[in-house]
Amino acid sequence: MVMRVRVMGMSSSRELVVSAVFTALLVASILLLPSLLLTGGRLSPGSKNWPFLAASSGGAAGAGEEQSPRYPVSFAYLISASSGDAYRAARLLAALYHPANSYLLHLDREAPAEEHRRLAELVSGRGVYARAGNVWIVGRPNLVTYRGATMLSTTLHAVAVLLRLRRRWDWFVNLSASDYPLVTQDDLMEAFSGLPRDLNFIQHTSHLGWKIKKRARPVILDTALYEAGASELIRPANVTTNLRRLPTAFKLFTGSAWTMLSRSFAEYVTMGWDNLPRTLLLYHANIISSPEFYFQTVACNSRRFRNATVNHDLHFIKWDNPPKQHPLYLTSRDLRRMVLSGAPFARKFREGDPVLDRIDREILRRREPGQFSYGGWCSEGEVALCSNPQEPSRKVLIKAGAGSRRLKALLSKMLSARNFKKQQCR
């Protein structure tokens, strides 16, 4: 299966062909990547600021990447969308955009062809994206089953593509079209610039509770793995009553499906050089809601990463009490709590909800829907600079604001010696 990822430009398109063969057991995306994806060995920047964390090897940039002056850190985003989400995905991209980052948009195969064309038009209509060359759309999308293993395979596929693109980035972030940022990208860069690059932000717990019976023990099949047009979860008749036992070869962890993964961990789950990620991928092919188990279980069973995993998903999410399958929709009534949380992202939002306009104006300082978020490369009153993201005098300029201070306070609390160790994998 050949995956075509396109850079959308105003007058032309650049195409990158990425080969990614998916088997029913989800392993091919981690078997065929070249070993050149491995990072060079050096101490992680920022480790000295957190003496209770062991500095580990592995730089942020891959070998052969451009070594010119750069922003302190950068991020690789996956924006996942489904039918009806084209406009929301394009709006989220604009709210998150920064020329130092990398962006991959995946509109799944259930969306009609017209909607795929619409997303391509919305992205190609912004000439800045083509000039910076850092926005891609998956041209041959995956069929995704909600709560199925294909959700996980799509995320791993995105990680592999973003690594293969050979661009600088320090952390991988997966978001859905119903998410929205609560800080500018300059705020995010400033707040993360002093952190060890090997930190992963993965909400996790080994206390499975009701998930043992409802998700961990049932054996399911995701039909999107082997049928061209079917997308559903089924339970084979011969295993509906004979539930499998919990594993003893490793400890199962669960948590949020929304994560921020370090580049070193992203390479680890993609390459699987000690076979743990590959073994766990096979196991999670038949678990309900595998994205809520896989990264947690890999990180917490890995000697290298278990002590570099922060127990937080960096999202503000509002739940029913007791929690239901889906979180509550956020509105303007929740804006104050969102801001006070210090979290850089929030979910979920209804399309076009007025609270998004308030976030644009009051937090991201986007005075008009078509503008980008405030930052050094695209400052208020100097919008013309946004059309030239490679402006030499602005290429490494950061203008952080109140969002950075809120996020730094949250990170300092999470990474204090007392809290960090207390929240480690157990």
CSV table of C-alpha atoms in Angstrom, one decimal:
chain,number,residue,atom,x,y,z
A,1,MET,CA,0.0,0.0,0.0
A,2,VAL,CA,1.5,3.3,-1.0
A,3,MET,CA,0.7,6.4,1.1
A,4,ARG,CA,0.9,9.7,-0.6
A,5,VAL,CA,1.4,12.7,1.6
A,6,ARG,CA,1.1,16.1,-0.1
A,7,VAL,CA,2.4,19.6,0.7
A,8,MET,CA,-0.4,21.9,-0.3
A,9,GLY,CA,0.7,25.2,-1.9
A,10,MET,CA,-1.2,28.1,-3.5
A,11,SER,CA,0.0,27.6,-7.0
A,12,SER,CA,1.7,24.2,-6.9
A,13,SER,CA,1.9,21.1,-4.8
A,14,ARG,CA,4.9,19.1,-3.7
A,15,GLU,CA,4.4,15.4,-3.1
A,16,LEU,CA,6.2,13.1,-0.8
A,17,VAL,CA,5.7,9.4,-1.3
A,18,VAL,CA,5.9,7.4,1.9
A,19,SER,CA,5.6,3.6,1.8
A,20,ALA,CA,3.7,2.1,4.7
A,21,VAL,CA,2.3,-1.4,4.5
A,22,PHE,CA,-0.3,-2.2,7.1
A,23,THR,CA,-1.1,-5.8,8.1
A,24,ALA,CA,-4.1,-6.9,10.1
A,25,LEU,CA,-1.8,-7.1,13.1
A,26,LEU,CA,-0.6,-3.5,12.7
A,27,VAL,CA,3.1,-4.2,12.6
A,28,ALA,CA,4.3,-3.2,9.1
A,29,SER,CA,4.5,0.5,10.0
A,30,ILE,CA,7.2,-0.2,12.5
A,31,LEU,CA,9.1,-2.9,10.5
A,32,LEU,CA,10.0,-1.0,7.3
A,33,LEU,CA,11.4,2.3,8.6
A,34,PRO,CA,15.1,2.9,8.0
A,35,SER,CA,17.5,2.9,10.9
A,36,LEU,CA,18.7,6.4,9.9
A,37,LEU,CA,15.7,7.7,11.9
A,38,LEU,CA,17.7,7.2,15.1
A,39,THR,CA,18.9,10.3,16.8
A,40,GLY,CA,22.6,11.1,17.6
A,41,GLY,CA,23.9,10.7,21.1
A,42,ARG,CA,24.1,13.7,23.3
A,43,LEU,CA,22.6,14.9,26.5
A,44,SER,CA,19.1,16.1,26.4
A,45,PRO,CA,18.9,19.9,26.5
A,46,GLY,CA,17.4,21.3,29.7
A,47,SER,CA,18.2,18.2,31.9
A,48,LYS,CA,20.3,20.3,34.2
A,49,ASN,CA,17.3,22.3,35.2
A,50,TRP,CA,15.6,19.2,36.7
A,51,PRO,CA,18.4,17.5,38.7
A,52,PHE,CA,16.1,14.7,39.9
A,53,LEU,CA,15.7,13.5,36.3
A,54,ALA,CA,18.5,11.4,34.7
A,55,ALA,CA,19.8,12.9,31.5
A,56,SER,CA,19.5,10.4,28.8
A,57,SER,CA,21.1,10.2,25.3
A,58,GLY,CA,19.3,11.1,22.1
A,59,GLY,CA,19.1,14.6,20.7
A,60,ALA,CA,16.0,16.3,19.3
A,61,ALA,CA,17.1,16.4,15.7
A,62,GLY,CA,17.7,13.5,13.4
A,63,ALA,CA,21.0,13.1,11.7
A,64,GLY,CA,21.4,15.1,8.5
A,65,GLU,CA,18.8,17.7,9.4
A,66,GLU,CA,19.4,21.3,8.9
A,67,GLN,CA,21.7,22.7,11.7
A,68,SER,CA,20.9,26.4,11.0
A,69,PRO,CA,19.7,28.8,13.8
A,70,ARG,CA,16.5,27.5,15.1
A,71,TYR,CA,13.7,28.1,17.6
A,72,PRO,CA,14.4,26.6,21.1
A,73,VAL,CA,12.0,23.7,20.5
A,74,SER,CA,9.5,22.6,17.9
A,75,PHE,CA,6.5,20.3,17.7
A,76,ALA,CA,5.1,17.8,15.2
A,77,TYR,CA,1.3,17.7,15.2
A,78,LEU,CA,-1.2,15.1,14.0
A,79,ILE,CA,-4.7,16.5,13.5
A,80,SER,CA,-7.2,13.7,13.1
A,81,ALA,CA,-10.5,14.4,11.5
A,82,SER,CA,-13.6,12.5,10.3
A,83,SER,CA,-16.6,13.1,8.1
A,84,GLY,CA,-17.9,16.7,8.6
A,85,ASP,CA,-14.6,17.9,10.2
A,86,ALA,CA,-12.8,19.6,7.2
A,87,TYR,CA,-13.5,23.1,8.3
A,88,ARG,CA,-12.7,22.4,12.0
A,89,ALA,CA,-9.4,20.8,11.0
A,90,ALA,CA,-8.4,23.7,8.9
A,91,ARG,CA,-9.3,26.2,11.7
A,92,LEU,CA,-7.4,24.2,14.3
A,93,LEU,CA,-4.4,24.1,11.9
A,94,ALA,CA,-4.4,27.9,11.6
A,95,ALA,CA,-4.7,28.3,15.4
A,96,LEU,CA,-1.7,26.0,16.0
A,97,TYR,CA,0.4,27.2,13.1
A,98,HIS,CA,4.0,28.2,13.4
A,99,PRO,CA,6.7,27.9,10.7
A,100,ALA,CA,9.0,26.0,13.0
A,101,ASN,CA,6.6,23.1,13.6
A,102,SER,CA,5.4,20.2,11.3
A,103,TYR,CA,1.8,19.4,10.7
A,104,LEU,CA,0.1,16.3,9.3
A,105,LEU,CA,-3.6,16.3,8.7
A,106,HIS,CA,-5.5,13.0,8.4
A,107,LEU,CA,-9.2,13.1,7.3
A,108,ASP,CA,-10.3,9.5,7.4
A,109,ARG,CA,-11.6,7.5,4.5
A,110,GLU,CA,-15.2,7.6,5.7
A,111,ALA,CA,-15.3,11.3,4.8
A,112,PRO,CA,-16.7,11.8,1.2
A,113,ALA,CA,-14.4,12.7,-1.6
A,114,GLU,CA,-15.9,16.2,-1.8
A,115,GLU,CA,-14.9,16.8,1.8
A,116,HIS,CA,-11.3,15.7,1.1
A,117,ARG,CA,-11.2,18.1,-1.7
A,118,ARG,CA,-12.6,20.9,0.5
A,119,LEU,CA,-9.9,20.3,3.1
A,120,ALA,CA,-7.2,20.4,0.4
A,121,GLU,CA,-8.6,23.7,-0.8
A,122,LEU,CA,-8.7,25.2,2.7
A,123,VAL,CA,-5.1,24.3,3.2
A,124,SER,CA,-3.8,25.2,-0.2
A,125,GLY,CA,-5.5,28.6,0.0
A,126,ARG,CA,-2.9,29.7,2.7
A,127,GLY,CA,0.3,30.5,0.8
A,128,VAL,CA,2.2,30.7,4.0
A,129,TYR,CA,2.0,26.9,4.4
A,130,ALA,CA,3.6,26.3,1.1
A,131,ARG,CA,6.4,28.9,1.7
A,132,ALA,CA,7.3,27.3,5.0
A,133,GLY,CA,6.9,23.8,3.5
A,134,ASN,CA,5.7,22.3,6.8
A,135,VAL,CA,2.0,21.2,6.3
A,136,TRP,CA,1.0,17.9,4.8
A,137,ILE,CA,-2.3,16.1,4.2
A,138,VAL,CA,-2.4,12.3,4.0
A,139,GLY,CA,-3.4,11.8,0.4
A,140,ARG,CA,-4.5,8.2,0.9
A,141,PRO,CA,-6.2,8.1,4.3
A,142,ASN,CA,-6.9,5.2,6.5
A,143,LEU,CA,-10.3,3.7,7.4
A,144,VAL,CA,-10.7,4.3,11.1
A,145,THR,CA,-13.0,2.5,13.6
A,146,TYR,CA,-13.9,4.5,16.7
A,147,ARG,CA,-12.4,2.7,19.7
A,148,GLY,CA,-10.7,0.2,17.3
A,149,ALA,CA,-7.1,-0.7,16.7
A,150,THR,CA,-7.1,1.4,13.5
A,151,MET,CA,-7.1,4.5,15.7
A,152,LEU,CA,-3.8,3.4,17.1
A,153,SER,CA,-2.4,2.3,13.8
A,154,THR,CA,-3.2,5.8,12.3
A,155,THR,CA,-1.4,7.5,15.1
A,156,LEU,CA,1.7,5.3,14.7
A,157,HIS,CA,1.5,5.8,10.9
A,158,ALA,CA,1.6,9.6,11.5
A,159,VAL,CA,4.6,9.2,13.8
A,160,ALA,CA,6.4,7.2,11.2
A,161,VAL,CA,5.6,9.8,8.4
A,162,LEU,CA,6.7,12.7,10.6
A,163,LEU,CA,10.0,11.0,11.4
A,164,ARG,CA,10.6,10.1,7.7
A,165,LEU,CA,10.1,13.7,6.7
A,166,ARG,CA,13.5,14.4,8.3
A,167,ARG,CA,12.4,17.7,9.8
A,168,ARG,CA,13.4,19.0,13.3
A,169,TRP,CA,10.9,18.5,16.0
A,170,ASP,CA,11.2,17.7,19.7
A,171,TRP,CA,7.7,16.4,20.6
A,172,PHE,CA,4.8,14.7,18.8
A,173,VAL,CA,1.3,15.9,19.7
A,174,ASN,CA,-1.9,14.1,18.6
A,175,LEU,CA,-5.0,16.2,18.5
A,176,SER,CA,-8.5,15.7,17.0
A,177,ALA,CA,-10.5,18.3,15.1
A,178,SER,CA,-12.6,18.9,18.2
A,179,ASP,CA,-9.6,20.2,20.2
A,180,TYR,CA,-8.3,23.8,20.4
A,181,PRO,CA,-5.2,25.4,21.9
A,182,LEU,CA,-5.2,27.6,25.0
A,183,VAL,CA,-1.8,29.1,24.4
A,184,THR,CA,0.1,30.4,21.4
A,185,GLN,CA,2.9,28.4,19.9
A,186,ASP,CA,5.4,31.0,21.2
A,187,ASP,CA,4.0,30.4,24.7
A,188,LEU,CA,4.4,26.6,24.2
A,189,MET,CA,7.9,26.9,22.9
A,190,GLU,CA,9.0,29.2,25.7
A,191,ALA,CA,7.5,27.0,28.4
A,192,PHE,CA,9.1,23.8,27.0
A,193,SER,CA,12.4,25.2,26.1
A,194,GLY,CA,13.9,24.4,29.5
A,195,LEU,CA,12.6,20.9,29.8
A,196,PRO,CA,14.5,17.6,29.2
A,197,ARG,CA,13.7,16.5,25.6
A,198,ASP,CA,13.1,12.9,26.7
A,199,LEU,CA,10.1,13.8,28.8
A,200,ASN,CA,6.8,12.2,27.7
A,201,PHE,CA,3.4,13.5,28.8
A,202,ILE,CA,1.2,10.4,29.0
A,203,GLN,CA,-1.6,10.2,31.6
A,204,HIS,CA,-1.4,6.7,33.0
A,205,THR,CA,-2.5,4.4,35.8
A,206,SER,CA,-2.3,0.7,36.5
A,207,HIS,CA,-5.6,0.7,38.4
A,208,LEU,CA,-7.8,-0.5,35.6
A,209,GLY,CA,-11.0,-0.6,37.6
A,210,TRP,CA,-14.1,-1.1,35.4
A,211,LYS,CA,-11.8,-1.2,32.3
A,212,ILE,CA,-10.7,-4.8,33.2
A,213,LYS,CA,-14.1,-6.2,32.4
A,214,LYS,CA,-15.2,-3.7,29.7
A,215,ARG,CA,-12.0,-3.2,27.8
A,216,ALA,CA,-8.9,-5.2,28.8
A,217,ARG,CA,-10.4,-8.8,28.8
A,218,PRO,CA,-12.8,-8.8,25.9
A,219,VAL,CA,-11.3,-9.8,22.6
A,220,ILE,CA,-12.5,-7.7,19.6
A,221,LEU,CA,-11.8,-7.4,15.9
A,222,ASP,CA,-11.6,-4.1,14.1
A,223,THR,CA,-13.1,-4.8,10.7
A,224,ALA,CA,-11.3,-1.8,9.2
A,225,LEU,CA,-8.1,-3.8,9.4
A,226,TYR,CA,-9.1,-6.3,6.8
A,227,GLU,CA,-12.2,-5.1,4.9
A,228,ALA,CA,-12.1,-2.3,2.4
A,229,GLY,CA,-15.4,-0.6,3.3
A,230,ALA,CA,-16.3,-1.8,6.8
A,231,SER,CA,-15.6,0.0,10.0
A,232,GLU,CA,-16.9,-1.5,13.2
A,233,LEU,CA,-15.9,-3.5,16.2
A,234,ILE,CA,-17.1,-7.1,16.5
A,235,ARG,CA,-16.6,-9.8,19.1
A,236,PRO,CA,-15.9,-13.3,17.6
A,237,ALA,CA,-18.6,-15.7,18.7
A,238,ASN,CA,-16.2,-18.2,20.2
A,239,VAL,CA,-14.6,-15.6,22.6
A,240,THR,CA,-17.6,-13.7,23.9
A,241,THR,CA,-17.9,-15.8,27.0
A,242,ASN,CA,-14.3,-16.9,27.4
A,243,LEU,CA,-12.6,-13.6,28.2
A,244,ARG,CA,-8.8,-13.6,28.2
A,245,ARG,CA,-6.8,-13.2,31.4
A,246,LEU,CA,-4.8,-10.1,32.1
A,247,PRO,CA,-1.1,-10.4,30.9
A,248,THR,CA,1.6,-11.6,33.2
A,249,ALA,CA,4.6,-10.9,30.9
A,250,PHE,CA,4.0,-7.2,31.3
A,251,LYS,CA,1.9,-4.8,33.4
A,252,LEU,CA,-1.1,-3.2,31.7
A,253,PHE,CA,-1.6,0.6,32.1
A,254,THR,CA,-4.4,2.8,30.8
A,255,GLY,CA,-5.1,6.5,30.6
A,256,SER,CA,-5.8,9.3,28.1
A,257,ALA,CA,-5.6,8.8,24.4
A,258,TRP,CA,-4.1,12.3,24.0
A,259,THR,CA,-0.4,12.5,24.5
A,260,MET,CA,2.8,14.5,23.9
A,261,LEU,CA,5.6,12.1,23.0
A,262,SER,CA,9.3,12.9,22.9
A,263,ARG,CA,11.1,12.3,19.7
A,264,SER,CA,13.2,9.6,21.3
A,265,PHE,CA,10.1,7.8,22.5
A,266,ALA,CA,8.4,8.2,19.1
A,267,GLU,CA,11.5,6.6,17.5
A,268,TYR,CA,11.3,3.8,20.1
A,269,VAL,CA,7.7,2.9,19.4
A,270,THR,CA,8.3,3.1,15.7
A,271,MET,CA,11.5,1.0,15.6
A,272,GLY,CA,10.9,-1.3,18.5
A,273,TRP,CA,14.6,-2.2,18.8
A,274,ASP,CA,14.1,-4.3,22.0
A,275,ASN,CA,10.8,-5.7,20.7
A,276,LEU,CA,8.6,-4.4,23.5
A,277,PRO,CA,6.7,-1.9,21.4
A,278,ARG,CA,6.2,-4.5,18.7
A,279,THR,CA,5.0,-7.2,21.1
A,280,LEU,CA,2.6,-4.8,22.8
A,281,LEU,CA,1.3,-3.7,19.4
A,282,LEU,CA,0.3,-7.3,18.6
A,283,TYR,CA,-1.4,-7.6,22.0
A,284,HIS,CA,-3.3,-4.3,21.6
A,285,ALA,CA,-4.6,-5.2,18.2
A,286,ASN,CA,-7.6,-6.8,19.9
A,287,ILE,CA,-8.2,-4.4,22.8
A,288,ILE,CA,-11.1,-2.0,22.9
A,289,SER,CA,-9.9,1.6,22.9
A,290,SER,CA,-6.3,0.6,22.4
A,291,PRO,CA,-5.0,4.2,22.2
A,292,GLU,CA,-6.0,4.5,25.9
A,293,PHE,CA,-3.6,1.6,26.7
A,294,TYR,CA,-0.8,1.3,24.2
A,295,PHE,CA,1.5,4.2,24.9
A,296,GLN,CA,0.9,4.0,28.6
A,297,THR,CA,1.9,0.3,28.7
A,298,VAL,CA,4.9,0.7,26.5
A,299,ALA,CA,6.3,3.7,28.5
A,300,CYS,CA,5.7,2.1,31.9
A,301,ASN,CA,7.2,-1.2,31.0
A,302,SER,CA,10.3,0.3,29.5
A,303,ARG,CA,13.3,0.8,31.7
A,304,ARG,CA,14.4,3.7,29.7
A,305,PHE,CA,11.1,5.7,29.6
A,306,ARG,CA,9.2,4.7,32.7
A,307,ASN,CA,10.9,7.4,34.8
A,308,ALA,CA,10.6,10.0,32.1
A,309,THR,CA,6.9,9.9,31.8
A,310,VAL,CA,4.8,12.8,33.2
A,311,ASN,CA,1.3,11.7,34.4
A,312,HIS,CA,-0.7,14.4,32.5
A,313,ASP,CA,-2.2,14.7,29.0
A,314,LEU,CA,-1.8,18.5,28.8
A,315,HIS,CA,-5.6,18.8,28.1
A,316,PHE,CA,-8.4,20.5,30.0
A,317,ILE,CA,-11.3,18.1,29.7
A,318,LYS,CA,-14.7,18.3,31.5
A,319,TRP,CA,-16.4,15.0,32.4
A,320,ASP,CA,-19.7,13.9,33.8
A,321,ASN,CA,-19.7,12.4,37.3
A,322,PRO,CA,-19.3,9.5,37.0
A,323,PRO,CA,-17.4,9.8,33.7
A,324,LYS,CA,-19.2,8.6,30.6
A,325,GLN,CA,-17.7,7.5,27.2
A,326,HIS,CA,-17.4,11.0,25.9
A,327,PRO,CA,-16.4,14.2,27.7
A,328,LEU,CA,-18.8,17.2,28.0
A,329,TYR,CA,-18.7,19.9,25.4
A,330,LEU,CA,-17.0,23.1,26.5
A,331,THR,CA,-18.6,26.5,26.3
A,332,SER,CA,-18.0,30.1,27.3
A,333,ARG,CA,-19.0,29.2,30.9
A,334,ASP,CA,-15.9,27.0,31.1
A,335,LEU,CA,-13.4,29.5,29.7
A,336,ARG,CA,-12.2,30.8,33.1
A,337,ARG,CA,-11.5,27.2,34.3
A,338,MET,CA,-9.8,26.4,31.1
A,339,VAL,CA,-7.4,29.4,31.5
A,340,LEU,CA,-6.8,28.8,35.2
A,341,SER,CA,-5.9,25.1,34.5
A,342,GLY,CA,-2.7,26.2,32.7
A,343,ALA,CA,-3.2,23.4,30.1
A,344,PRO,CA,-2.1,24.1,26.6
A,345,PHE,CA,-5.0,22.3,25.0
A,346,ALA,CA,-8.7,21.7,25.6
A,347,ARG,CA,-11.5,19.4,24.3
A,348,LYS,CA,-14.1,18.9,23.2
A,349,PHE,CA,-15.7,21.8,21.3
A,350,ARG,CA,-18.7,22.0,19.0
A,351,GLU,CA,-18.0,23.4,15.6
A,352,GLY,CA,-18.4,27.1,15.5
A,353,ASP,CA,-19.1,27.5,19.3
A,354,PRO,CA,-18.7,31.1,20.3
A,355,VAL,CA,-16.1,30.1,22.9
A,356,LEU,CA,-13.7,29.4,20.1
A,357,ASP,CA,-14.0,33.0,18.9
A,358,ARG,CA,-13.3,34.2,22.5
A,359,ILE,CA,-10.2,32.0,22.7
A,360,ASP,CA,-9.0,33.5,19.4
A,361,ARG,CA,-9.5,37.1,20.6
A,362,GLU,CA,-8.6,36.9,24.3
A,363,ILE,CA,-5.9,34.2,24.3
A,364,LEU,CA,-4.4,33.6,20.9
A,365,ARG,CA,-4.8,37.3,19.9
A,366,ARG,CA,-6.3,36.5,16.5
A,367,ARG,CA,-8.2,39.6,15.7
A,368,GLU,CA,-9.7,38.1,12.6
A,369,PRO,CA,-10.5,34.5,11.7
A,370,GLY,CA,-7.9,34.5,8.9
A,371,GLN,CA,-5.0,35.6,11.1
A,372,PHE,CA,-2.5,33.4,12.8
A,373,SER,CA,-1.9,33.4,16.5
A,374,TYR,CA,0.3,36.1,17.9
A,375,GLY,CA,4.0,35.4,18.0
A,376,GLY,CA,7.5,36.7,17.1
A,377,TRP,CA,7.2,35.6,13.5
A,378,CYS,CA,3.7,37.1,13.1
A,379,SER,CA,3.2,40.0,15.5
A,380,GLU,CA,0.1,42.1,16.0
A,381,GLY,CA,0.3,45.2,13.7
A,382,GLU,CA,2.9,43.4,11.5
A,383,VAL,CA,0.7,40.9,9.7
A,384,ALA,CA,2.6,41.3,6.5
A,385,LEU,CA,5.4,39.3,8.1
A,386,CYS,CA,3.0,36.3,8.2
A,387,SER,CA,3.2,36.0,4.5
A,388,ASN,CA,6.9,35.5,4.7
A,389,PRO,CA,7.6,32.9,7.5
A,390,GLN,CA,11.3,32.8,6.5
A,391,GLU,CA,11.9,36.5,7.3
A,392,PRO,CA,15.5,36.4,8.5
A,393,SER,CA,15.0,38.9,11.3
A,394,ARG,CA,12.1,36.9,12.7
A,395,LYS,CA,13.1,33.3,12.2
A,396,VAL,CA,14.1,32.7,15.8
A,397,LEU,CA,12.2,35.4,17.5
A,398,ILE,CA,9.8,34.3,20.3
A,399,LYS,CA,7.2,36.6,21.9
A,400,ALA,CA,5.7,34.7,24.8
A,401,GLY,CA,2.9,36.0,27.0
A,402,ALA,CA,0.6,35.1,29.8
A,403,GLY,CA,-0.1,31.7,28.4
A,404,SER,CA,3.6,30.8,28.8
A,405,ARG,CA,3.5,31.8,32.5
A,406,ARG,CA,0.4,29.7,33.2
A,407,LEU,CA,1.9,26.7,31.4
A,408,LYS,CA,5.2,27.1,33.2
A,409,ALA,CA,3.4,27.1,36.5
A,410,LEU,CA,1.6,23.9,35.6
A,411,LEU,CA,4.8,22.2,34.4
A,412,SER,CA,6.7,23.3,37.5
A,413,LYS,CA,4.0,21.8,39.7
A,414,MET,CA,4.0,18.5,37.7
A,415,LEU,CA,7.8,18.3,37.6
A,416,SER,CA,8.5,19.2,41.2
A,417,ALA,CA,10.6,16.4,42.7
A,418,ARG,CA,7.8,15.5,45.1
A,419,ASN,CA,5.0,15.3,42.5
A,420,PHE,CA,7.0,13.9,39.7
A,421,LYS,CA,8.2,10.8,41.6
A,422,LYS,CA,4.9,10.3,43.3
A,423,GLN,CA,3.1,10.1,39.9
A,424,GLN,CA,5.6,7.7,38.3
A,425,CYS,CA,4.5,4.4,36.7
A,426,ARG,CA,3.6,1.9,39.5
